[in-house]
XYZ file of C-alpha atoms in Angstrom:
676
model
C 0.000 0.000 0.000
C 1.323 3.439 -0.962
C 1.147 5.580 2.220
C 0.944 8.755 0.129
C -2.346 7.569 -1.376
C -4.003 6.575 1.900
C -5.375 8.713 4.706
C -2.485 9.757 6.950
C -3.129 7.944 10.240
C -0.529 9.993 12.075
C -0.806 12.712 14.717
C -2.461 15.752 13.073
C -2.345 13.967 9.684
C 1.383 14.655 9.421
C 3.490 13.103 6.667
C 4.133 9.393 7.427
C 7.887 9.655 6.863
C 8.489 6.329 8.607
C 6.443 4.533 5.924
C 7.295 6.530 2.789
C 9.837 5.009 0.405
C 11.317 6.538 -2.721
C 9.292 4.174 -4.897
C 6.042 5.672 -3.554
C 6.579 9.206 -4.882
C 6.112 8.829 -8.639
C 2.923 6.690 -8.432
C 1.465 9.117 -5.865
C 2.176 12.095 -8.118
C 0.716 10.307 -11.154
C -2.368 9.293 -9.179
C -2.762 12.852 -7.875
C -2.590 14.286 -11.386
C -5.278 11.846 -12.571
C -7.470 12.830 -9.615
C -7.130 16.535 -10.401
C -8.084 15.903 -14.034
C -11.352 14.362 -12.842
C -11.950 17.329 -10.539
C -11.343 19.742 -13.427
C -13.804 17.819 -15.640
C -16.460 18.277 -12.959
C -15.710 22.009 -12.680
C -16.020 22.454 -16.448
C -19.486 20.895 -16.525
C -21.013 22.919 -13.672
C -23.543 25.331 -15.180
C -23.576 28.263 -15.007
C -20.071 29.222 -13.812
C -20.031 31.062 -10.496
C -17.557 31.916 -7.762
C -18.164 28.720 -5.757
C -18.390 26.107 -8.514
C -15.469 27.499 -10.496
C -13.057 29.686 -8.489
C -13.411 27.972 -5.094
C -13.662 24.488 -6.639
C -10.455 25.136 -8.593
C -8.745 26.488 -5.480
C -9.667 23.376 -3.483
C -8.700 20.836 -6.140
C -5.584 18.695 -5.963
C -5.191 18.271 -2.213
C -3.533 14.827 -2.470
C -1.257 15.950 -5.290
C -0.202 19.035 -3.366
C 0.663 16.995 -0.260
C 2.680 14.386 -2.175
C 4.548 17.031 -4.195
C 5.393 19.186 -1.171
C 6.723 16.167 0.746
C 8.798 15.068 -2.231
C 10.406 18.427 -3.038
C 11.104 19.218 0.605
C 12.893 15.879 0.927
C 14.809 16.651 -2.282
C 16.110 19.832 -0.600
C 16.807 18.481 2.891
C 17.579 14.754 2.517
C 18.275 13.987 -1.123
C 20.241 11.236 -2.834
C 20.884 10.077 -6.391
C 17.605 8.173 -6.582
C 15.534 11.144 -5.385
C 17.336 13.475 -7.793
C 16.554 11.115 -10.661
C 12.916 11.050 -9.555
C 12.912 14.859 -9.464
C 13.992 14.903 -13.102
C 10.910 12.810 -13.940
C 8.433 14.463 -11.564
C 9.230 18.127 -12.281
C 8.328 18.004 -15.991
C 5.199 15.981 -15.128
C 4.005 18.664 -12.728
C 4.929 21.442 -15.128
C 2.911 19.764 -17.902
C 0.006 19.217 -15.503
C 0.001 22.878 -14.480
C 0.015 23.903 -18.144
C -2.856 21.506 -18.875
C -4.955 23.447 -16.371
C -3.833 26.990 -17.132
C -3.973 26.552 -20.915
C -7.401 24.869 -20.875
C -9.602 27.196 -22.959
C -12.920 25.936 -21.576
C -11.755 26.320 -17.987
C -10.363 29.793 -18.676
C -13.672 30.913 -20.230
C -15.425 29.954 -16.991
C -12.879 31.812 -14.862
C -13.157 34.858 -17.140
C -16.951 34.746 -16.999
C -16.843 34.949 -13.198
C -14.130 37.625 -13.303
C -16.182 39.759 -15.707
C -19.072 39.738 -13.198
C -16.872 40.704 -10.232
C -18.486 44.101 -9.620
C -21.904 42.480 -9.144
C -20.812 39.590 -6.926
C -20.525 41.396 -3.546
C -17.355 39.510 -2.632
C -15.327 39.925 0.556
C -11.803 41.371 0.152
C -10.373 37.835 0.487
C -12.746 36.477 -2.177
C -11.945 39.396 -4.484
C -8.221 38.732 -4.096
C -8.720 35.038 -4.883
C -10.770 35.838 -7.992
C -8.222 38.347 -9.278
C -5.312 36.015 -8.514
C -7.042 33.080 -10.246
C -7.784 35.118 -13.358
C -4.275 36.585 -13.508
C -2.647 33.183 -13.063
C -4.314 32.029 -16.273
C -3.330 35.205 -18.146
C 0.266 35.111 -16.843
C 0.557 31.472 -17.863
C -0.565 31.796 -21.452
C -4.356 31.516 -21.476
C -4.593 34.216 -24.161
C -1.985 32.565 -26.385
C -2.978 30.722 -29.539
C -1.894 27.475 -31.190
C 1.864 27.128 -31.568
C 2.557 29.767 -28.930
C 0.719 27.708 -26.326
C 2.716 24.630 -27.215
C 5.943 26.613 -27.079
C 5.045 27.864 -23.590
C 4.504 24.260 -22.486
C 7.918 23.264 -23.828
C 9.624 26.236 -22.153
C 8.097 25.454 -18.752
C 9.099 21.791 -18.980
C 12.679 22.686 -19.861
C 12.931 25.347 -17.136
C 11.788 22.850 -14.504
C 14.615 20.490 -15.543
C 17.280 23.214 -15.737
C 16.550 24.550 -12.242
C 16.952 21.066 -10.775
C 20.159 20.469 -12.734
C 21.607 23.779 -11.503
C 20.937 22.865 -7.858
C 22.245 19.315 -8.210
C 25.536 20.637 -9.596
C 25.966 23.089 -6.709
C 25.246 20.382 -4.123
C 27.710 17.962 -5.738
C 30.403 20.665 -5.851
C 29.794 21.475 -2.182
C 30.003 17.834 -1.139
C 33.048 16.806 -3.147
C 35.493 19.478 -1.942
C 37.718 18.887 1.081
C 40.500 21.041 2.479
C 42.720 18.486 4.219
C 45.067 19.983 6.811
C 47.884 17.682 7.882
C 49.920 19.935 10.198
C 48.709 21.451 13.477
C 50.538 24.727 12.792
C 48.079 25.434 9.960
C 45.219 25.463 12.472
C 46.475 28.587 14.235
C 43.678 30.995 15.124
C 40.873 28.473 14.678
C 38.441 27.896 17.561
C 38.800 24.630 19.476
C 35.273 23.563 18.543
C 35.959 23.952 14.824
C 39.243 22.039 15.108
C 37.487 19.207 16.959
C 34.712 19.085 14.344
C 37.311 19.011 11.525
C 39.162 16.147 13.231
C 35.859 14.289 13.627
C 35.106 14.796 9.908
C 38.569 13.504 8.992
C 38.100 10.445 11.191
C 34.716 9.704 9.570
C 36.373 9.940 6.149
C 39.215 7.586 7.094
C 41.895 10.284 7.506
C 42.717 9.858 11.170
C 45.149 12.415 12.592
C 44.253 15.093 10.034
C 41.615 17.808 9.828
C 39.057 18.273 7.042
C 37.296 21.552 6.312
C 34.446 21.744 3.814
C 32.303 24.257 1.934
C 29.361 23.699 4.297
C 28.626 26.948 6.149
C 29.545 25.778 9.697
C 32.996 24.834 8.384
C 33.618 27.469 5.697
C 32.494 30.605 7.546
C 34.516 30.174 10.774
C 37.587 29.045 8.818
C 37.483 32.255 6.747
C 36.919 34.249 9.933
C 39.660 32.809 12.152
C 42.317 30.915 10.184
C 45.621 32.785 10.409
C 47.069 30.888 7.434
C 46.383 33.309 4.590
C 47.155 30.828 1.829
C 44.649 28.324 3.159
C 42.010 31.068 3.422
C 42.734 31.884 -0.216
C 42.427 28.234 -1.227
C 39.097 27.802 0.546
C 37.753 31.128 -0.769
C 38.577 30.172 -4.358
C 37.023 26.718 -3.916
C 33.822 28.281 -2.576
C 33.635 30.909 -5.306
C 34.372 28.597 -8.212
C 31.539 26.181 -7.430
C 30.122 24.938 -10.746
C 32.493 27.207 -12.669
C 35.400 24.911 -13.505
C 34.564 23.942 -17.069
C 33.718 20.346 -16.125
C 30.462 18.356 -16.050
C 29.276 20.343 -13.001
C 29.743 23.753 -14.654
C 26.553 25.849 -14.547
C 27.439 28.605 -17.040
C 25.609 27.118 -20.008
C 22.673 26.222 -17.770
C 22.461 29.881 -16.696
C 22.435 31.050 -20.306
C 19.781 28.482 -21.211
C 17.594 29.485 -18.240
C 17.863 33.167 -19.138
C 17.023 32.568 -22.803
C 13.957 30.529 -21.938
C 12.714 32.990 -19.311
C 13.159 35.877 -21.718
C 11.348 34.004 -24.478
C 8.537 33.136 -22.072
C 8.140 36.770 -20.998
C 8.066 37.987 -24.585
C 5.487 35.342 -25.552
C 3.253 36.830 -22.861
C 3.799 40.394 -24.071
C 6.425 41.655 -21.601
C 9.666 43.373 -22.536
C 11.711 41.105 -20.287
C 11.410 38.588 -17.479
C 11.813 41.215 -14.745
C 8.764 43.097 -16.028
C 6.779 39.857 -15.938
C 7.816 39.101 -12.337
C 7.514 42.611 -10.929
C 3.972 43.111 -12.143
C 2.986 41.012 -9.112
C 5.242 42.719 -6.543
C 5.004 45.737 -4.259
C 7.782 47.328 -6.327
C 5.589 47.041 -9.474
C 8.393 47.485 -12.011
C 12.111 47.335 -12.780
C 12.678 51.089 -12.775
C 11.374 51.369 -9.222
C 13.624 48.497 -8.066
C 16.740 49.945 -9.706
C 15.965 53.394 -8.323
C 15.518 51.909 -4.844
C 18.859 50.064 -5.071
C 20.655 53.137 -6.461
C 19.361 55.355 -3.644
C 20.538 52.859 -1.024
C 23.916 52.504 -2.726
C 24.360 56.259 -2.711
C 24.115 56.180 1.080
C 25.991 52.912 1.623
C 28.997 53.208 -0.686
C 30.775 56.160 1.012
C 30.366 54.333 4.315
C 31.653 51.089 2.748
C 34.733 52.834 1.309
C 35.487 54.362 4.702
C 35.084 50.958 6.370
C 37.474 49.357 3.891
C 40.108 52.056 4.442
C 39.862 51.525 8.188
C 40.221 47.756 7.679
C 43.249 48.202 5.400
C 44.954 50.401 7.981
C 44.166 47.866 10.707
C 45.553 44.920 8.667
C 48.722 46.878 7.908
C 49.186 47.846 11.549
C 48.431 44.315 12.773
C 50.269 42.124 10.265
C 52.016 44.461 7.820
C 49.515 43.557 5.067
C 49.980 45.971 2.165
C 46.903 44.945 0.176
C 43.695 43.235 1.214
C 42.114 40.513 -0.901
C 38.640 39.052 -0.610
C 39.828 36.142 1.523
C 41.184 38.624 4.079
C 37.992 40.559 4.797
C 36.236 38.259 7.284
C 39.499 37.538 9.121
C 40.535 41.148 9.737
C 36.963 42.382 10.174
C 36.474 39.984 13.081
C 39.736 41.124 14.700
C 38.830 44.782 14.210
C 35.362 44.219 15.650
C 36.921 42.624 18.711
C 39.296 45.551 19.131
C 36.525 48.144 18.771
C 33.699 46.459 20.660
C 35.340 43.714 22.759
C 32.983 41.175 21.233
C 33.435 38.337 18.774
C 31.771 35.032 17.961
C 34.059 32.918 20.131
C 33.339 35.123 23.124
C 29.585 34.905 22.521
C 29.121 31.291 21.388
C 29.159 29.749 24.908
C 25.996 31.765 25.638
C 24.114 30.467 22.601
C 23.812 26.710 23.054
C 21.380 25.534 20.376
C 18.711 23.854 22.517
C 18.568 26.735 24.950
C 18.414 29.213 22.052
C 15.506 27.270 20.529
C 13.742 27.510 23.887
C 14.428 31.253 23.790
C 12.849 31.533 20.358
C 9.792 29.635 21.597
C 9.532 31.825 24.703
C 9.808 34.987 22.595
C 6.945 33.759 20.410
C 4.915 32.904 23.509
C 5.437 36.335 25.072
C 4.455 38.054 21.826
C 1.687 35.846 20.481
C 0.686 33.471 23.294
C 1.703 30.300 21.437
C 3.451 27.308 23.017
C 5.638 24.471 21.681
C 5.964 20.902 22.931
C 8.082 18.208 21.306
C 5.976 15.290 20.090
C 8.011 12.157 19.391
C 4.969 10.366 17.984
C 5.140 12.599 14.885
C 7.285 10.824 12.237
C 10.367 12.667 10.946
C 12.500 12.155 7.831
C 15.892 12.091 9.592
C 16.994 11.402 13.189
C 18.310 14.992 13.481
C 14.808 16.410 12.931
C 12.544 17.284 15.869
C 8.770 17.729 15.603
C 6.690 19.957 17.886
C 3.015 20.463 18.483
C 2.125 24.154 18.600
C -0.858 25.438 20.598
C -2.486 28.864 20.611
C -3.183 31.059 23.643
C -6.393 29.090 24.359
C -4.555 25.772 24.325
C -6.032 24.693 20.980
C -3.960 22.998 18.275
C -2.368 25.601 16.007
C 0.321 23.880 13.914
C 3.040 21.258 13.648
C 6.576 22.612 13.586
C 9.624 20.663 12.339
C 13.199 21.778 13.102
C 16.190 20.432 11.117
C 19.455 22.109 12.093
C 22.623 20.240 11.054
C 24.450 19.875 7.714
C 24.692 16.533 5.936
C 25.511 15.308 2.453
C 21.863 15.171 1.332
C 21.021 18.729 2.400
C 21.688 21.854 0.399
C 23.550 24.744 2.022
C 21.857 27.724 3.606
C 18.701 28.075 5.665
C 15.038 28.145 4.698
C 11.478 27.778 5.900
C 9.041 25.502 4.102
C 5.648 23.848 4.567
C 4.492 20.251 4.291
C 0.893 21.382 4.517
C -0.500 24.895 4.329
C -3.441 26.343 6.230
C -6.862 26.456 4.560
C -10.559 25.826 5.191
C -12.758 23.543 3.111
C -16.347 23.563 4.316
C -16.348 22.937 8.057
C -12.855 21.464 8.097
C -9.732 23.551 8.653
C -6.305 22.225 7.773
C -3.828 23.655 10.248
C -0.297 24.092 8.840
C 2.739 21.831 9.107
C 5.811 24.025 8.731
C 9.548 23.434 8.925
C 12.750 25.381 9.235
C 15.934 23.890 7.805
C 19.379 25.257 8.718
C 23.050 24.259 8.651
C 24.419 24.948 12.130
C 27.520 23.543 13.809
C 26.943 19.982 14.968
C 27.710 18.902 18.544
C 31.095 17.219 19.034
C 32.196 14.668 21.612
C 33.080 17.426 24.067
C 30.802 20.346 23.166
C 27.136 20.861 22.366
C 26.096 22.856 19.306
C 27.125 26.443 20.062
C 25.833 29.127 17.707
C 27.576 32.198 16.418
C 25.537 35.351 16.860
C 24.965 35.355 13.105
C 23.493 31.842 13.420
C 21.249 33.085 16.219
C 19.875 35.791 13.920
C 19.460 33.165 11.161
C 17.427 31.001 13.546
C 15.210 33.953 14.479
C 14.894 34.903 10.787
C 13.661 31.482 9.655
C 11.420 31.201 12.698
C 9.859 34.533 11.698
C 8.895 32.909 8.389
C 7.547 29.928 10.341
C 5.361 32.237 12.465
C 3.907 33.638 9.236
C 2.947 30.082 8.299
C 1.832 28.856 11.740
C -0.376 31.850 12.578
C -2.142 31.809 9.213
C -5.885 32.361 9.481
C -7.535 32.339 6.088
C -9.972 30.431 3.957
C -7.967 29.796 0.793
C -4.602 28.022 0.774
C -3.157 30.061 -2.095
C -3.664 33.254 -0.041
C -2.608 31.836 3.309
C 0.607 32.057 5.336
C 3.669 32.955 3.292
C 1.696 33.083 0.024
C 2.188 36.832 -0.283
C 4.039 39.185 -2.628
C 7.695 38.159 -2.738
C 8.954 41.561 -1.580
C 6.624 41.353 1.438
C 7.424 37.774 2.477
C 10.682 38.785 4.206
C 8.987 41.246 6.587
C 7.922 38.634 9.199
C 11.347 36.972 9.107
C 13.492 40.091 9.166
C 11.510 41.859 11.874
C 11.894 38.837 14.182
C 15.694 39.168 13.982
C 15.422 42.468 15.867
C 14.604 40.727 19.144
C 18.102 39.141 19.143
C 19.541 42.550 19.965
C 17.155 43.315 22.815
C 18.210 42.729 26.413
C 14.688 41.675 27.423
C 14.844 38.880 24.860
C 18.481 37.791 25.389
C 17.853 37.500 29.131
C 15.373 34.716 28.336
C 17.946 32.295 26.978
C 21.516 33.633 26.598
C 23.213 31.700 29.396
C 26.654 30.073 29.502
C 26.316 26.419 28.524
C 28.684 25.264 31.320
C 28.010 27.644 34.190
C 24.447 28.788 33.491
C 25.575 32.384 34.040
C 23.509 34.920 32.047
C 25.233 36.803 29.269
C 26.938 39.868 30.797
C 25.191 43.190 30.273
C 28.414 44.583 28.798
C 28.292 41.910 26.082
C 24.708 42.865 25.211
C 25.681 46.531 25.024
C 28.597 45.657 22.758
C 26.397 43.427 20.556
C 24.112 46.426 20.031
C 27.051 48.749 19.358
C 28.528 46.249 16.911
C 25.202 45.818 15.072
C 26.208 48.580 12.649
C 29.724 47.229 12.155
C 30.505 47.104 8.428
C 26.885 47.903 7.557
C 28.076 49.953 4.605
C 30.117 47.013 3.333
C 27.289 44.521 3.846
C 24.656 46.806 2.331
C 26.813 47.401 -0.750
C 27.199 43.640 -1.178
C 23.461 42.982 -0.928
C 22.806 45.775 -3.416
C 25.386 44.304 -5.798
C 23.583 40.939 -5.712
C 20.243 42.643 -6.279
C 21.659 44.556 -9.231
C 23.218 41.404 -10.683
C 19.870 39.630 -10.446
C 18.081 42.539 -12.148
C 20.747 42.759 -14.854
C 20.365 39.075 -15.689
C 16.611 39.441 -16.033
C 16.508 42.735 -17.960
C 19.368 42.162 -20.416
C 18.739 40.487 -23.774
C 20.153 36.952 -23.285
C 22.048 37.089 -26.590
C 24.098 39.944 -25.116
C 25.344 37.666 -22.314
C 28.144 35.875 -24.112
C 30.414 35.189 -21.137
C 28.818 34.780 -17.687
C 32.046 35.639 -15.872
C 32.576 38.886 -17.806
C 28.916 39.849 -17.500
C 28.986 39.420 -13.722
C 32.203 41.432 -13.427
C 30.843 44.281 -15.548
C 27.582 44.498 -13.606
C 29.298 44.444 -10.216
C 31.991 47.021 -10.996
C 30.001 49.989 -9.591
C 29.721 48.254 -6.207
C 33.143 46.555 -6.212
C 35.401 47.610 -3.364
C 38.181 45.086 -3.965
C 39.858 43.724 -7.072
C 38.013 40.751 -8.597
C 39.670 37.362 -8.108
C 40.399 35.741 -11.498
C 37.968 32.967 -12.500
C 35.817 33.285 -9.376
C 32.146 34.165 -9.627
C 28.890 34.135 -7.697
C 26.523 33.420 -10.563
C 27.228 29.706 -11.000
C 26.123 28.974 -7.421
C 23.553 31.789 -7.084
C 20.803 29.309 -6.280
C 18.382 31.973 -5.063
C 17.800 33.223 -8.606
C 18.564 30.189 -10.769
C 16.983 27.469 -8.645
C 14.848 29.193 -6.006
C 12.103 31.754 -6.389
C 14.146 34.961 -6.234
C 14.658 35.582 -9.978
C 14.164 39.349 -10.438
C 13.392 39.391 -6.713
C 16.673 39.382 -4.790
C 16.157 43.084 -4.050
C 13.337 41.885 -1.738
C 15.739 41.444 1.180
C 16.667 45.129 1.197
C 13.104 46.178 0.365
C 11.796 44.221 3.350
C 14.506 45.754 5.575
C 12.825 49.110 5.064
C 9.551 47.540 6.208
C 11.042 45.649 9.151
C 13.022 48.611 10.522
C 9.987 50.856 10.206
C 7.678 48.270 11.805
C 10.060 47.410 14.657
C 10.411 51.098 15.474
C 6.801 50.903 16.690
C 7.681 47.983 18.986
C 10.589 50.004 20.341
C 8.306 52.964 21.028
C 5.664 50.851 22.794
C 7.908 48.134 24.295
C 9.416 45.129 22.506
C 6.955 42.753 24.199
C 4.008 45.150 24.147
C 0.877 42.972 23.850
C -1.205 45.483 21.880
C 1.507 46.039 19.261
C 2.147 42.291 18.974
C -1.592 41.645 18.612
C -1.832 44.235 15.849
C 1.158 42.744 14.002
C -0.313 39.260 14.357
C -3.797 40.261 13.187
C -2.787 42.621 10.384
C 0.350 40.903 9.049
C 1.061 37.377 10.294
C -2.429 35.893 10.184
C -3.584 37.707 7.051
C -1.290 36.066 4.493
C -2.132 37.428 1.062
C -5.830 38.138 1.629
C -5.312 41.775 0.666
C -2.583 43.865 -0.957
C 0.432 44.108 1.387
C 0.470 47.919 1.306
C -3.073 47.885 2.763
C -2.091 45.391 5.470
C 1.050 47.326 6.371
C -0.809 50.640 6.680
C -3.344 48.960 8.937
C -0.561 47.901 11.293
C 1.613 51.005 11.133
C -1.062 53.635 10.529
C 0.825 54.925 7.489
C 2.979 53.875 4.550
C 6.535 52.686 5.366
C 9.364 55.217 5.546
C 13.071 54.399 4.934
C 14.252 56.627 7.801
C 14.324 53.851 10.416
C 16.510 51.605 8.235
C 18.943 54.398 7.411
C 19.193 55.253 11.100
C 19.538 51.615 12.213
C 22.259 50.899 9.666
C 24.095 54.120 10.509
C 23.925 55.295 6.890
C 22.956 58.893 7.604
C 24.908 61.365 5.537
């Protein structure tokens, strides 16, 4: 019996990971597609078309398919292997074709259009109006108005794009997994924290290289090595390895894949009547268009670049004074920045890490959510998980009623891609009298415990945990009728507001006092450390802002430039990033070939969203600071107007309801210390 085709007899109907095998996925997807086709047939024969029998029926179709697909693709990101990747190459085109079958169905579109044309007479709620408009636009934006050969070409493009995105990600993961920096002599470990050295020795032992140390391109290994390793040549080696991922001219090279993706996206946009892919994407964003995005990035750069240049000059002087370094290269920045930060603020990651033991920090995140929104978390070992590292929690609301299931997956492994993300195995929605409460997950790559130490987080990892948990809150607190408008299903440049605002609590004494205690002594983090964390919050903000802007501009350039003009990916990237470059480029290194956000994830023509949402989060958190960071009324307003609303209404309306006005950039500029 295929567990994906049966009713889930698990707590809260969670995914039965303990029963699912790889061989179950493809039949479940195929069965789900067949089921949806029958549902669509029924919709097409309901006469006359109305909001319920067409728009709502379409919205509610495909529940089994959606569950099976979400489980499969989440596993492909967090616990993949060769067999799953091969399945993904079969399943992705199937789902793409299925989606096109629906959105290019002329009879179905006529019904949707008939309801849409009556919208002014239907007396719909704002949520219903949003669903109707979104449904109609999804058909238009996916080729419903195309004819004949153009429709078939759109189908072919979508199938090919689904394959190329997977291929891109597989190459990056393979590159990440295959590289090892093997250190044979203890003198080359100078400067590295004891915990990192122990972890590297453990990795070497597991790989049959006893007595040596292995460092990898996984974040918990790469980042601290670049930050603390005194050996400049080894930092250079690791930097080049990281920044030449899928750019070596071998079978894992992504340059041609990038060019193919860009050509297909551009062709798709033009088929639909847009000048370029960015125009197509931004039509459904708060930013509305490419000019507004570029203007936004340019204005920020104008404020950030002078600060970044000044920061670099200070760092150069410090490196020269400290080690006689005449010229800084990219592999020197993290190393000397950390030393300078320690000198200026008496705070660095190694000083702070003992106060951020992972389990205690998770408890702190839960307590912060409870103080703000009244929700509680309790581990439930009866809920199946897909890997022993994963923990599952039942989440209850302030009344003690079931709210959500929350999965937490924190450590790197060969089957997991780098980075951190939030995802859902089931979204929130209501069908008739039944409400599906959400099953959400956060996936990170934090330092694993060793034989002598628990998992201790850097402060940056603490903010990452809070960031992803902010996304999870958006999913868990969802309170809507329609799944496509619920939780994180909002405009892409609005989706980062709940995550980025939650990071702010990491800097607040009232929050840190809840959990920041020394893992050995239990002593609370000293007040002087908290003060220095807050002082250091602006450290190298100019540098970091310029980098984020450069990535946003690169993304926009890729999706506004005619693909035929991009002959050499390396040269194109260099040319685009020259205005923001503060250091000489390193020959043959590039970001593009592992820029998974835009070539595999959903951030194509949307990477600017991180900076855009920073304006929103700084402005929104300013209200919390005015009223009190745990002020119940402010938290209730944020929950009711932002977190629980999903995409029921336009984000600018929701934001104004919370803040009482449109967002202003002043709070971000002040917070980042970018005032002129």
